């Protein structure tokens, strides 16, 4: 996912949409409920998430796992500097406690948890794509060659995913509302038609809250030769 290439307004939307996720991590680290208006920890968590957007690339693995680590480590640094919380711990559902300043252990734990969820998401997406006569394998065989094209298509899909009428049209007609997309994004018809399946799949993923981990990768690939 080329997060750093998102336009400023889309970066802001991404952060706003993940404020609940950021809040949850910060509360777990701090071991208490936090208040956006009063607790510095939440400001630090937001800054860490934004830094993750600036520094993330695919070599760092899953985007959400990466932001998780950066937020927790930023809070740990804050606690160490303020000397207010000498031993910070968090608990998962099985009630086992892990020291979050052990980066390697944290990353390994997150990967294990991530793999289970990712498998379920891929299964659900594959099932949904059947409605559009597409398969998950079709999407990983080809991709826009140029990074600028991928970034452009990502921003087009991001904007469309926030428009209820466009989503409703796609669900009902099983295709893109090309004219509406052109008007919304000021994109020419040739580009939309050329990458219509790629854009369609991106919109399906971005508009579905159940595809959390797939969203964080966004290396779905549909090429111009697909019809």
Short mmCIF file of C-alpha atoms in Angstrom, two decimals, residues 59-146:
data_model
loop_
_atom_site.label_atom_id
_atom_site.label_comp_id
_atom_site.label_asym_id
_atom_site.label_seq_id
_atom_site.Cartn_x
_atom_site.Cartn_y
_atom_site.Cartn_z
CA UNK A 59 9.11 -4.58 2.95
CA UNK A 60 7.86 -3.79 6.46
CA UNK A 61 5.03 -6.34 6.22
CA UNK A 62 1.46 -5.60 7.21
CA UNK A 63 0.63 -1.91 7.51
CA UNK A 64 -1.54 -2.21 10.63
CA UNK A 65 1.00 -4.39 12.39
CA UNK A 66 3.65 -1.81 11.54
CA UNK A 67 1.55 1.06 12.93
CA UNK A 68 0.80 -1.04 16.00
CA UNK A 69 4.50 -1.42 16.76
CA UNK A 70 5.31 2.25 16.12
CA UNK A 71 2.47 3.48 18.34
CA UNK A 72 3.43 1.18 21.21
CA UNK A 73 7.11 2.05 20.98
CA UNK A 74 6.36 5.79 20.79
CA UNK A 75 4.32 5.51 23.98
CA UNK A 76 7.06 3.50 25.67
CA UNK A 77 9.59 6.21 24.78
CA UNK A 78 7.21 8.79 26.22
CA UNK A 79 6.85 6.83 29.47
CA UNK A 80 10.60 6.37 29.77
CA UNK A 81 11.30 10.05 29.26
CA UNK A 82 8.61 11.10 31.73
CA UNK A 83 9.54 8.24 34.09
CA UNK A 84 5.85 7.92 34.96
CA UNK A 85 5.36 4.28 33.99
CA UNK A 86 8.46 2.12 34.54
CA UNK A 87 6.83 -1.20 33.56
CA UNK A 88 4.29 -1.00 30.76
CA UNK A 89 2.44 -4.17 29.85
CA UNK A 90 -0.60 -5.14 27.80
CA UNK A 91 -2.91 -8.14 27.84
CA UNK A 92 -4.50 -10.03 24.98
CA UNK A 93 -7.68 -12.10 25.06
CA UNK A 94 -5.93 -15.14 26.54
CA UNK A 95 -4.87 -12.98 29.50
CA UNK A 96 -1.17 -13.56 28.81
CA UNK A 97 0.98 -10.49 29.35
CA UNK A 98 3.82 -9.43 27.12
CA UNK A 99 6.34 -6.66 27.55
CA UNK A 100 5.81 -4.45 24.54
CA UNK A 101 9.32 -3.09 24.49
CA UNK A 102 10.51 -6.44 23.15
CA UNK A 103 10.13 -5.52 19.49
CA UNK A 104 10.96 -8.93 18.05
CA UNK A 105 8.47 -10.74 20.26
CA UNK A 106 5.78 -8.18 19.51
CA UNK A 107 6.26 -8.41 15.75
CA UNK A 108 6.21 -12.22 15.85
CA UNK A 109 3.04 -12.24 17.96
CA UNK A 110 1.34 -9.78 15.61
CA UNK A 111 2.31 -11.86 12.57
CA UNK A 112 0.75 -14.99 14.05
CA UNK A 113 -2.48 -13.18 14.87
CA UNK A 114 -2.47 -11.44 11.51
CA UNK A 115 -2.12 -14.67 9.51
CA UNK A 116 -5.27 -16.14 11.02
CA UNK A 117 -7.35 -13.06 10.26
CA UNK A 118 -5.82 -12.60 6.82
CA UNK A 119 -6.79 -16.14 5.77
CA UNK A 120 -10.42 -15.46 6.68
CA UNK A 121 -10.39 -12.15 4.83
CA UNK A 122 -8.97 -13.70 1.66
CA UNK A 123 -11.63 -16.40 1.82
CA UNK A 124 -14.39 -13.79 2.18
CA UNK A 125 -12.99 -11.62 -0.63
CA UNK A 126 -12.65 -14.60 -2.97
CA UNK A 127 -16.30 -15.44 -2.35
CA UNK A 128 -17.40 -11.86 -3.03
CA UNK A 129 -15.36 -11.65 -6.24
CA UNK A 130 -17.27 -14.61 -7.66
CA UNK A 131 -20.27 -12.27 -7.95
CA UNK A 132 -18.21 -10.22 -10.40
CA UNK A 133 -16.78 -13.22 -12.27
CA UNK A 134 -13.35 -12.56 -10.83
CA UNK A 135 -11.04 -14.66 -8.69
CA UNK A 136 -8.38 -13.69 -6.18
CA UNK A 137 -5.75 -15.38 -8.35
CA UNK A 138 -6.76 -13.20 -11.31
CA UNK A 139 -5.86 -10.16 -9.25
CA UNK A 140 -2.35 -11.19 -8.29
CA UNK A 141 -1.14 -12.00 -11.80
CA UNK A 142 -0.95 -8.50 -13.26
CA UNK A 143 -0.61 -4.95 -12.03
CA UNK A 144 -0.09 -1.40 -13.28
CA UNK A 145 3.60 -1.20 -14.09
CA UNK A 146 4.14 2.39 -13.05
#
